[in-house]
Short mmCIF file of C-alpha atoms and ligand atoms in Angstrom, two decimals:
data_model
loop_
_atom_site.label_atom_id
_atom_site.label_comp_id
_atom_site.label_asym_id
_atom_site.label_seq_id
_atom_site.Cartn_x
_atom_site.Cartn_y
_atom_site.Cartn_z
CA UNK A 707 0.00 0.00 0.00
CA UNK A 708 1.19 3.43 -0.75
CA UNK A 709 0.79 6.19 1.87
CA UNK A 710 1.12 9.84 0.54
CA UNK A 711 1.94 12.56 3.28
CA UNK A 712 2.56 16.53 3.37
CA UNK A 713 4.89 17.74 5.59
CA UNK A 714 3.77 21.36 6.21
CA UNK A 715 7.15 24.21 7.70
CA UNK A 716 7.57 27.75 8.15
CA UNK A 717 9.62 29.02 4.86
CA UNK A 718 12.33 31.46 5.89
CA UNK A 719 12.57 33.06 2.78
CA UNK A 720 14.99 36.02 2.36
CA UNK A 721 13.67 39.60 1.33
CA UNK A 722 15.09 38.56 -2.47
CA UNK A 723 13.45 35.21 -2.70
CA UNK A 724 10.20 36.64 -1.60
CA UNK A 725 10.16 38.96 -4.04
CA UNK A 726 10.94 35.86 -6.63
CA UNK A 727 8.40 33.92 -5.24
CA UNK A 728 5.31 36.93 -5.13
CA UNK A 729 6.40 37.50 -8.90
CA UNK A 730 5.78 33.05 -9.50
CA UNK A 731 2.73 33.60 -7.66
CA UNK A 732 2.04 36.48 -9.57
CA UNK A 733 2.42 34.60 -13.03
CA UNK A 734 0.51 31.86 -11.38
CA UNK A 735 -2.46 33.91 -11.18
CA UNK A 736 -2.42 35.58 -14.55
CA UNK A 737 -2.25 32.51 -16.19
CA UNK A 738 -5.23 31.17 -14.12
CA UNK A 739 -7.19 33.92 -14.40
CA UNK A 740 -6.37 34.02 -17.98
CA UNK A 741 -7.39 30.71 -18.94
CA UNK A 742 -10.51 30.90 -16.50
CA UNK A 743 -11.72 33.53 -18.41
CA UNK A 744 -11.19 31.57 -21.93
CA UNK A 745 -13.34 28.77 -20.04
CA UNK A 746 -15.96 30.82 -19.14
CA UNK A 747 -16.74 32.01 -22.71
CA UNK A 748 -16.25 28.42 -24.32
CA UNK A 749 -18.94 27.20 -21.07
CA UNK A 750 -21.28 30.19 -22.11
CA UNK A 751 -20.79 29.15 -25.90
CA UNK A 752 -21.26 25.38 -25.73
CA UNK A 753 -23.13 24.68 -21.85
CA UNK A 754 -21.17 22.80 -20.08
CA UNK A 755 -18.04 21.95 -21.71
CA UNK A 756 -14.86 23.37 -21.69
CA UNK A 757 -11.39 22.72 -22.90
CA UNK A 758 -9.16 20.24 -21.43
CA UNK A 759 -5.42 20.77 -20.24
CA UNK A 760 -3.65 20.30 -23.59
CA UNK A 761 -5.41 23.15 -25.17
CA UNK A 762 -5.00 25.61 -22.44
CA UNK A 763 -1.01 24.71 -23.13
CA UNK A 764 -1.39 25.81 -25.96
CA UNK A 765 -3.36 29.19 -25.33
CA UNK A 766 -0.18 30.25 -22.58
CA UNK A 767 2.42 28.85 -26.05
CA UNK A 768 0.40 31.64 -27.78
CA UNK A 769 0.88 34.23 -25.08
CA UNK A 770 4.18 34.16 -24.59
CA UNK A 771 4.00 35.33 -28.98
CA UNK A 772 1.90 38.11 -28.05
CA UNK A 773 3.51 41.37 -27.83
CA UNK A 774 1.41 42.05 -24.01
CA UNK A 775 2.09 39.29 -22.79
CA UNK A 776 5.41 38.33 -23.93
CA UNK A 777 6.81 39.08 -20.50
CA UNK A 778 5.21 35.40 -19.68
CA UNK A 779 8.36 33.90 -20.90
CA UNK A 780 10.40 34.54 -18.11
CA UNK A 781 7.71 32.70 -16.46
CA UNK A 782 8.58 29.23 -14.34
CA UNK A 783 7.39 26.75 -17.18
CA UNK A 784 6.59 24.03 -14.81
CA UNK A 785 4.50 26.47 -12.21
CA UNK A 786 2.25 27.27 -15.27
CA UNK A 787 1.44 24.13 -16.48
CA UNK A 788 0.72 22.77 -12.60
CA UNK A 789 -1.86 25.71 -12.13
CA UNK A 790 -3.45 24.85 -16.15
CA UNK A 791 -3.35 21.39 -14.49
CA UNK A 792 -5.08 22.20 -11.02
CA UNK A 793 -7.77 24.44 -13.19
CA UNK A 794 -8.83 21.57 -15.71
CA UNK A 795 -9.26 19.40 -12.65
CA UNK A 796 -11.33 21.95 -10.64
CA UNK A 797 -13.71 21.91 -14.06
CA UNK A 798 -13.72 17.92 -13.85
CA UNK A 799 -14.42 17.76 -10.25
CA UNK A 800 -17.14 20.32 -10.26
CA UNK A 801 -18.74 18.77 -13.92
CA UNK A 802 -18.76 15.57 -11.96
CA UNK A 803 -20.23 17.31 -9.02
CA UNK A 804 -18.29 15.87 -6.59
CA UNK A 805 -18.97 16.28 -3.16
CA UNK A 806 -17.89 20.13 -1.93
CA UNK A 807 -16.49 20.85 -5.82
CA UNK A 808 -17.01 24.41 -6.88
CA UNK A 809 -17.21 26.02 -9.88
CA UNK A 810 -12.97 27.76 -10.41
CA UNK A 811 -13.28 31.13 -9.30
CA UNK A 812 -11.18 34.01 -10.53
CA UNK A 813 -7.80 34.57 -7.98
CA UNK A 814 -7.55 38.02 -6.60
CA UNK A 815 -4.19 39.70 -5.97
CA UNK A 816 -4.17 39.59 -1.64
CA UNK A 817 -7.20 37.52 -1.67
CA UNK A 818 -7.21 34.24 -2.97
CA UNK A 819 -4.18 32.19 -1.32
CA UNK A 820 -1.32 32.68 -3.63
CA UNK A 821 1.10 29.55 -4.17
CA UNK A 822 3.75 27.69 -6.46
CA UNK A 823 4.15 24.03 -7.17
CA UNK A 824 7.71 22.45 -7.96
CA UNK A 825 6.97 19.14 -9.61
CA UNK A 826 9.27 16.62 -10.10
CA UNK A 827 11.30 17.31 -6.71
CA UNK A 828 13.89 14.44 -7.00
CA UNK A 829 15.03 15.96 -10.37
CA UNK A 830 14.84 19.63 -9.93
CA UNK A 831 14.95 20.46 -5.92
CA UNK A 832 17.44 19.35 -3.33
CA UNK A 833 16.87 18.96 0.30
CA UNK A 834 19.68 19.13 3.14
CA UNK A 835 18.27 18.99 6.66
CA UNK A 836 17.13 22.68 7.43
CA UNK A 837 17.85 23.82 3.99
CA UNK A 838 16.03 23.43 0.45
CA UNK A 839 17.06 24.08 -3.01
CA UNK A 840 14.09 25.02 -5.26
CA UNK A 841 14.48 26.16 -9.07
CA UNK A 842 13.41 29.04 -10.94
CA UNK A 843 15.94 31.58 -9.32
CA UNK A 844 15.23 30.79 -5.87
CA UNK A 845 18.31 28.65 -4.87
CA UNK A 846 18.69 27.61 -1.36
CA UNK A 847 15.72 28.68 1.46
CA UNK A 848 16.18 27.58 4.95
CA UNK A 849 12.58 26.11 6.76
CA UNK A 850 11.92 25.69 10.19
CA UNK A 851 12.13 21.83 10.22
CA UNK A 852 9.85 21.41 13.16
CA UNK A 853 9.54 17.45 12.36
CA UNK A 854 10.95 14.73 10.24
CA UNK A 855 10.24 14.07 6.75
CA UNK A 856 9.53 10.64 6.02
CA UNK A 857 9.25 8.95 2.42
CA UNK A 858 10.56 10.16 -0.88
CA UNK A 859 9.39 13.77 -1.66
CA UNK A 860 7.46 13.73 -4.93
CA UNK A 861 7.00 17.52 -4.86
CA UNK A 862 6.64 20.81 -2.93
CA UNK A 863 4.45 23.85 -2.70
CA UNK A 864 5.42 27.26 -1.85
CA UNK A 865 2.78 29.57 -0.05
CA UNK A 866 1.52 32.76 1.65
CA UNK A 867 -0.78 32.49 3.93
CA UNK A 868 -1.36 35.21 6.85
CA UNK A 869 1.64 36.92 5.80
CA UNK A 870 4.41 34.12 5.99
CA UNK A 871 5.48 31.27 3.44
CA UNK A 872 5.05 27.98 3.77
CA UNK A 873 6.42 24.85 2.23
CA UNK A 874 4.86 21.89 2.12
CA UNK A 875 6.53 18.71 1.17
CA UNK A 876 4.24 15.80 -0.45
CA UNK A 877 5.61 12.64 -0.01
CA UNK A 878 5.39 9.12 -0.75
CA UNK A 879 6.20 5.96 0.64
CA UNK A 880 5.31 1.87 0.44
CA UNK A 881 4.12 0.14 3.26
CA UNK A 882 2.43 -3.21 4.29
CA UNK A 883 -0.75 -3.67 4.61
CA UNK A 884 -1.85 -2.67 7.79
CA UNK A 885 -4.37 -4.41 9.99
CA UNK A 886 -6.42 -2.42 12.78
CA UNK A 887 -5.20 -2.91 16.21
CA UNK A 888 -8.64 -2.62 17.39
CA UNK A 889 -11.94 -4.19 16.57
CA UNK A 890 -14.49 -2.04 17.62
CA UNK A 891 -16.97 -0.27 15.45
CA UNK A 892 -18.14 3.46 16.37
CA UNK A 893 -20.93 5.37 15.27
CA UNK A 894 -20.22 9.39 15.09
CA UNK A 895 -22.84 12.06 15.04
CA UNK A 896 -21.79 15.45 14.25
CA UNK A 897 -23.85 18.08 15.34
CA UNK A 898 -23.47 22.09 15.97
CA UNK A 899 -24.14 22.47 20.01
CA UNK A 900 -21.67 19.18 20.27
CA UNK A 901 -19.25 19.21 18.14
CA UNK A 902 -19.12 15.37 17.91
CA UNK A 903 -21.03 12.37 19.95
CA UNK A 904 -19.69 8.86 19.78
CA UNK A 905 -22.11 6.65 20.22
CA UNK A 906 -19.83 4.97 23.15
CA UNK A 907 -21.04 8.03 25.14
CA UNK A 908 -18.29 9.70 24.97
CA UNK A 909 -19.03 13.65 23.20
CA UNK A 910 -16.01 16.20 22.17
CA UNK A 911 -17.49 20.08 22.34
CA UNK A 912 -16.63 22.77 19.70
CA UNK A 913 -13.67 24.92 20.25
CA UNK A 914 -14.47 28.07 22.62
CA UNK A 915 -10.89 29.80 21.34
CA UNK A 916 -12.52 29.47 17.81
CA UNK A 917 -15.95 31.85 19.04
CA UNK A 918 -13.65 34.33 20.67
CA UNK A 919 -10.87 34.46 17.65
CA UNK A 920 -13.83 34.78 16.08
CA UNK A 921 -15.28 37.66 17.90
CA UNK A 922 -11.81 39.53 17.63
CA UNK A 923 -11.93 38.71 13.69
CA UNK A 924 -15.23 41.14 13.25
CA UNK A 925 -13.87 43.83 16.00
CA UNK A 926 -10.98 43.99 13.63
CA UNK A 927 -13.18 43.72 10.29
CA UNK A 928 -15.18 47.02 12.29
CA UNK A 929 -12.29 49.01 12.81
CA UNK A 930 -11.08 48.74 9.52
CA UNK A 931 -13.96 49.84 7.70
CA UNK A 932 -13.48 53.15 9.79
CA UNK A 933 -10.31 53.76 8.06
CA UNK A 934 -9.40 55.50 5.07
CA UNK A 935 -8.74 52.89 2.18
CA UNK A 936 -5.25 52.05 1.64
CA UNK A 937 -3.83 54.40 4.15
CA UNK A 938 -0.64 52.95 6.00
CA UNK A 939 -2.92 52.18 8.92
CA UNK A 940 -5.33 50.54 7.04
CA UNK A 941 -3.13 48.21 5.67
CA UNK A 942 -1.70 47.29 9.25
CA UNK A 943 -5.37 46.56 10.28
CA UNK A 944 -5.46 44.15 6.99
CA UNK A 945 -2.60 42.49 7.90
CA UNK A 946 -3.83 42.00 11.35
CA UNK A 947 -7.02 40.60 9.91
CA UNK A 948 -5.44 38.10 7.71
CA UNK A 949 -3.27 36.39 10.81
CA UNK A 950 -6.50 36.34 12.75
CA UNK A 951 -8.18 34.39 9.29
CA UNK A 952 -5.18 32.26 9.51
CA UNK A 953 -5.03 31.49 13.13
CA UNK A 954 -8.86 30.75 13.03
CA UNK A 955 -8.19 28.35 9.94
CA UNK A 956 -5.39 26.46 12.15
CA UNK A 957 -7.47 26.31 15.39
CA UNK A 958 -10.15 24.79 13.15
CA UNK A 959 -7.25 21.91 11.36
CA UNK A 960 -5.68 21.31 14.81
CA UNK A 961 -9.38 20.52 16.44
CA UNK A 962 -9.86 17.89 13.70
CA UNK A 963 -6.64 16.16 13.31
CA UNK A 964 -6.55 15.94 17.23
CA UNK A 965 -10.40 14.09 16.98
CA UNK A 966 -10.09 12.18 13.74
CA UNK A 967 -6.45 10.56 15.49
CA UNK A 968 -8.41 9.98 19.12
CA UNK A 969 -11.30 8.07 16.97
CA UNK A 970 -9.34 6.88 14.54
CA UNK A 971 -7.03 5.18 16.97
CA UNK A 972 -9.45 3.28 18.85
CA UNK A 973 -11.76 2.04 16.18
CA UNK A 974 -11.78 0.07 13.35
CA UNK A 975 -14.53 0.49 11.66
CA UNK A 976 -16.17 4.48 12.34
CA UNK A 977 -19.68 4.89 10.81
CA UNK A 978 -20.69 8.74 9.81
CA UNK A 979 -23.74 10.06 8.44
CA UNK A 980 -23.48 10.56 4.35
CA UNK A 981 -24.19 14.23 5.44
CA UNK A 982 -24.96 16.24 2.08
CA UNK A 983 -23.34 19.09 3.59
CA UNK A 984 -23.34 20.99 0.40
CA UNK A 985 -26.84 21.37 0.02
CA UNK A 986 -27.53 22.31 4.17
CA UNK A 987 -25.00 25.06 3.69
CA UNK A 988 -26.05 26.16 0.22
CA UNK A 989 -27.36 29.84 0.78
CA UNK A 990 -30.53 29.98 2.07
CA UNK A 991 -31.63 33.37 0.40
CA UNK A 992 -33.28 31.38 -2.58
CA UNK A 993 -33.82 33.23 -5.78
CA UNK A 994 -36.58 35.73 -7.36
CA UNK A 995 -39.46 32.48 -7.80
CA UNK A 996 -38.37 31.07 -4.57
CA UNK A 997 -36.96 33.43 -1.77
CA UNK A 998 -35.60 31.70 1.03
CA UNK A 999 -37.15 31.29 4.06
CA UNK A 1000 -35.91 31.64 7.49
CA UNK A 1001 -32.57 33.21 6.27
CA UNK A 1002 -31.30 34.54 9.51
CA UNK A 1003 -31.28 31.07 11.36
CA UNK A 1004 -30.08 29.11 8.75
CA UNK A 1005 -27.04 31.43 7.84
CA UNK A 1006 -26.33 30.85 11.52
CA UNK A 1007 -26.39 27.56 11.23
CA UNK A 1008 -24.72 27.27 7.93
CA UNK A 1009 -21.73 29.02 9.66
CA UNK A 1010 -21.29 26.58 12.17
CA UNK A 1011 -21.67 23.64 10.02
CA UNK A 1012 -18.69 24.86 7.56
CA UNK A 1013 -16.83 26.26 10.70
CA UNK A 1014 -16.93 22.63 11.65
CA UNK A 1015 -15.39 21.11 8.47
CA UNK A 1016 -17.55 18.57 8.12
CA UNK A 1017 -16.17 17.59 4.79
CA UNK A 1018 -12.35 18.00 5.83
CA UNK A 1019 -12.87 15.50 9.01
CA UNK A 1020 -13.96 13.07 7.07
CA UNK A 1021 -11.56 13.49 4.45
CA UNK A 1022 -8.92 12.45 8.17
CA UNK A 1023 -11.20 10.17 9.60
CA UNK A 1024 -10.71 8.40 5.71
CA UNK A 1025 -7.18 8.72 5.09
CA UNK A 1026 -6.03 8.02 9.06
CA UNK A 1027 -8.20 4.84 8.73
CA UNK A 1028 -6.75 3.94 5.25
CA UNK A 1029 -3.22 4.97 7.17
CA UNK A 1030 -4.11 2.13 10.09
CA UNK A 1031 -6.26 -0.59 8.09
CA UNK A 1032 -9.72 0.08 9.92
CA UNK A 1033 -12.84 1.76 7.52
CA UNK A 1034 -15.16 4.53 7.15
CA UNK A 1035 -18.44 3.88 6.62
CA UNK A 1036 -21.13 6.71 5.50
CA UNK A 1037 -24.83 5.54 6.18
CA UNK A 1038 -27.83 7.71 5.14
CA UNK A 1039 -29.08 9.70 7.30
CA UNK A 1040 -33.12 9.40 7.17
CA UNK A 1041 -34.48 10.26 10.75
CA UNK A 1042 -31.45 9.18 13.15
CA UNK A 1043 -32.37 12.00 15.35
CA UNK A 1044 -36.41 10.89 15.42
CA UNK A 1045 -35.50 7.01 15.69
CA UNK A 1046 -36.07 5.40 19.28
CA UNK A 1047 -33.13 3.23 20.10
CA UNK A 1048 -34.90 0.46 22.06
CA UNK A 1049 -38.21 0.49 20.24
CA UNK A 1050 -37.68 1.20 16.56
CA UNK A 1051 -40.67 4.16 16.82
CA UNK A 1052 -39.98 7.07 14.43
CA UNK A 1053 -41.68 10.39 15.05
CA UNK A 1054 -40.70 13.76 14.97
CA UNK A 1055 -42.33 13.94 18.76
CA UNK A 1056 -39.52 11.73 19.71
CA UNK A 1057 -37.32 15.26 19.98
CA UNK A 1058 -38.97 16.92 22.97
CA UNK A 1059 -35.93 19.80 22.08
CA UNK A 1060 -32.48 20.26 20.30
CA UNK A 1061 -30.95 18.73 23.36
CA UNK A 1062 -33.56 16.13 23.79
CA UNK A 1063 -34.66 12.37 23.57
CA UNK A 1064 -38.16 11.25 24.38
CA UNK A 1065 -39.56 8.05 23.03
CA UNK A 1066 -43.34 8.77 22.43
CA UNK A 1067 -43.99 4.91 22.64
CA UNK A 1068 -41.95 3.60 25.19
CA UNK A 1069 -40.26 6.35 27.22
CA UNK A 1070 -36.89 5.48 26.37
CA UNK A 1071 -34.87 8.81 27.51
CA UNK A 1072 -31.59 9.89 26.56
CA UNK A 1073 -29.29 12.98 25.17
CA UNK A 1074 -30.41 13.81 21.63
CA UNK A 1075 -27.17 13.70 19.79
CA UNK A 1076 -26.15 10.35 22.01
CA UNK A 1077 -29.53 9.07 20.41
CA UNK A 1078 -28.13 9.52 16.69
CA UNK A 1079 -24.97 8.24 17.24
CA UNK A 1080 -26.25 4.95 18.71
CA UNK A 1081 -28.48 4.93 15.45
CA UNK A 1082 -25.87 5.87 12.64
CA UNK A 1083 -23.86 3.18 14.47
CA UNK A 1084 -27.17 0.21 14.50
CA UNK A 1085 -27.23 1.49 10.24
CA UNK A 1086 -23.62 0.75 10.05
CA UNK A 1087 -23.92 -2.97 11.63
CA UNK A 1088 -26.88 -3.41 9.29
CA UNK A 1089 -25.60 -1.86 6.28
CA UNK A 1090 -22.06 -4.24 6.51
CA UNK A 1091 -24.02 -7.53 7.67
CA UNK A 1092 -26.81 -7.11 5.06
CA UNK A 1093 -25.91 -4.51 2.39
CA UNK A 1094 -29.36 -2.58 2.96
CA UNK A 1095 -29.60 0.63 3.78
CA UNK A 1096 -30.38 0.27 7.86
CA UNK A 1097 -33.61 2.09 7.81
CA UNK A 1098 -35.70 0.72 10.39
CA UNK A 1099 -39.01 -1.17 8.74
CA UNK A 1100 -41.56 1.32 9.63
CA UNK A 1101 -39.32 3.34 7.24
CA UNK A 1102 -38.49 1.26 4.51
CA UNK A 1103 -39.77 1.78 0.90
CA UNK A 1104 -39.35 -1.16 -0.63
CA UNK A 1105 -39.04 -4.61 1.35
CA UNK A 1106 -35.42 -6.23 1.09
CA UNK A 1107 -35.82 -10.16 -0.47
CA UNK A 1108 -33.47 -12.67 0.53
CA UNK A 1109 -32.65 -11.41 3.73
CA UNK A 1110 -32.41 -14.27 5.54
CA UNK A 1111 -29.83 -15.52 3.49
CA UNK A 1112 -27.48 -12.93 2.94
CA UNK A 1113 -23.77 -13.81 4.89
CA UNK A 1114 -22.62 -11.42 7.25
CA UNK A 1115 -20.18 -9.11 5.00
CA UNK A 1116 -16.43 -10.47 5.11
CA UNK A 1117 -15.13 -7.14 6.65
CA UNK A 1118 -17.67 -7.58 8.97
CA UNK A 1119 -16.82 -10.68 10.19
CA UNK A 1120 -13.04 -9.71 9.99
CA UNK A 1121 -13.66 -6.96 12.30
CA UNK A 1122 -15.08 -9.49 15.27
CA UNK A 1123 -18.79 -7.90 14.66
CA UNK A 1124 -21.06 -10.51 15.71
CA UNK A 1125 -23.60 -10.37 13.18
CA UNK A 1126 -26.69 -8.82 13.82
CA UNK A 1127 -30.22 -9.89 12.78
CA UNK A 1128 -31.69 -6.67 10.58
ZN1 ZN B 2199 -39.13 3.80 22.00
#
């Protein structure tokens, strides 16, 4: 099995090779923006199609010719191509709509997180301990090595984020495959008041650093709308606000890698909801035949949801579980909340409030989000011993044939699961 890791540093570039690296960055973002813009008219012109890599190749071939643009020659080759590269697979990705694609957005000088990519590392870039030796003019840069690299560095990337650079190693190594330590299966709810429930009992609770960061992030947003644009003091305030975006975004990484490890660690096969999260956070201010409703609450809630990374702690729970040999299993997520545990009984009166469990049939009590976890978990025991969908019978659309005689699932049984009766 092949494991691919970044190894993220602090760049210590030199005044010089900061300047060299804002004008990659800046030829970087021509070139997207460039080439976005060609997309967009071929899109308008022929719906939703537009032109592959090889042809927008050729377009920045035809620039460099151009008197304008000419200056696109002393361009980093290799940096151009990777961001042609990175645009044709946004297009793909969103085309395909998968899950949390958007549609490539235009980058904005200050704005959009500005970075280069230096492929082929073993060839072109040398390493030696605290030190590495990039191409394109750069030459040696020193990074604060806080860790060790391990595997063979396939390539790096160079950015600025909250006014430092960064380098971040992606690496590559061959291992054997890995068997679980533990046997245990989990079911995870994640919800906005608790950040995550396991259905073991056990809850973790949002970040309180994150609401105050975030409370100093609009304080800081206020005070700079009360000064004049582009003065010297407004641009300290903007610099101030993009650390505080960038501490935020960290806060918000370090919260998740520390959960998605603790889970990850202990069990071997963690069941999740198959949470659509783009359409809950899709705006809810509608359109002109069909205005939202209830726009203040749910803007609110969208917030959290995204400030929780939904989509980015499953992406860890995924790869640490790939990383250790257990699984991740998405269920759907029809009426966990309203589903009584010991008696099956769905109703929306189940949910006496957000915090809330009362059966309406048998009086089975409990914590709310406790419920859903021991429910998404009960789905994933049914979904890997039967290969239904675990809705409960009352339900079910369509009845399952054959049930009696379908095995337990192999990774089922390979986990220890005893088998459950759906
Ligand atoms: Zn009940």
């Amino acid at each position: 099995m092949i494991i691919r890791q970044g190894f993220k540093f602090r760049l210590e570039a030199s005044d010089t090779q900061g300047a060299r690296l804002r004008v990659l960055c800046g030829h970087a973002r021509f070139v997207w923006n460039q080439a976005l813009a060609k997309c967009h008219e071929a899109a308008d012109a022929e719906g939703e199609y537009v032109p592959r890599y090889e042809t927008m190749a050729k377009w920045v071939t035809a620039w460099k010719r151009e008197p304008d643009t000419e200056w696109l020659k002393e361009a980093y080759t290799d940096n151009l191509q990777q961001k042609l590269k990175d645009l044709d697979t946004g297009w793909q990705r969103y085309f395909k709509k998968v899950e949390g694609a958007q549609r490539p957005r235009f980058k904005k000088k200050g704005k959009s997180r500005d970075s280069v990519r230096f492929v082929n590392f073993q060839k072109y870039c040398k390493i030696d301990n605290r030190r590495v030796k990039l191409p394109a003019g750069l030459g040696w840069v020193r990074f604060r090595k806080s860790r060790e690299i391990v595997g063979a560095i396939k390539n790096c990337t160079v950015g600025f984020e909250g006014g430092r650079w960064f380098i971040s190693f992606q690496t590559e190594r061959e291992v054997s495959e890995p068997a679980h330590p533990s046997a245990s299966m989990i079911g995870v709810d994640m919800g906005v008041a608790r950040f995550l429930t396991l259905s073991d009992g056990t809850f973790i609770e949002p970040v309180s650093a994150f609401k105050v960061n975030q409370g100093n992030l609009a304080r800081a947003q206020r005070a700079l709308a009360r000064k004049v644009k582009f003065s010297a003091n407004w641009q300290k305030q903007k610099a101030k606000i993009n650390r505080l975006h960038s501490r935020i975004a960290n806060l918000r990484r370090d919260t998740l890698h520390k959960a998605s490890t603790q889970i990850s660690n202990n069990h071997a096969m963690i069941v999740i909801e198959d949470l659509k999260v783009g359409n809950m956070s899709r705006s809810a201010k509608g359109d002109v035949d069909n205005p939202g409703v209830n726009v203040k609450a749910k803007s609110g809630l969208n917030r959290s949801i995204l400030d929780q990374g939904w989509y980015e702690f499953r992406r860890q729970l995924e790869y640490k579980q790939a990383f250790r040999g257990g699984g991740v299993l998405a269920v759907p997520a029809h009426h966990t909340s309203q589903t009584c545990p010991e008696c099956q009984h769905v109703s929306p009166d189940n949910r006496t409030s957000q915090a809330r469990f009362e059966c309406v049939k048998c009086g089975f009590k409990e914590n709310a989000d406790l419920v859903g976890a021991i429910n998404i978990q009960a789905r994933g025991h049914r979904v890997l011993a039967c290969g239904e969908f675990g809705l409960p019978d009352s339900v079910k659309q369509e009845p399952v044939r054959n049930r009696e005689e379908v095995a337990p699932s192999a990774a089922h049984a390979a986990l220890g699961i005893p088998h459950r009766r759906c």
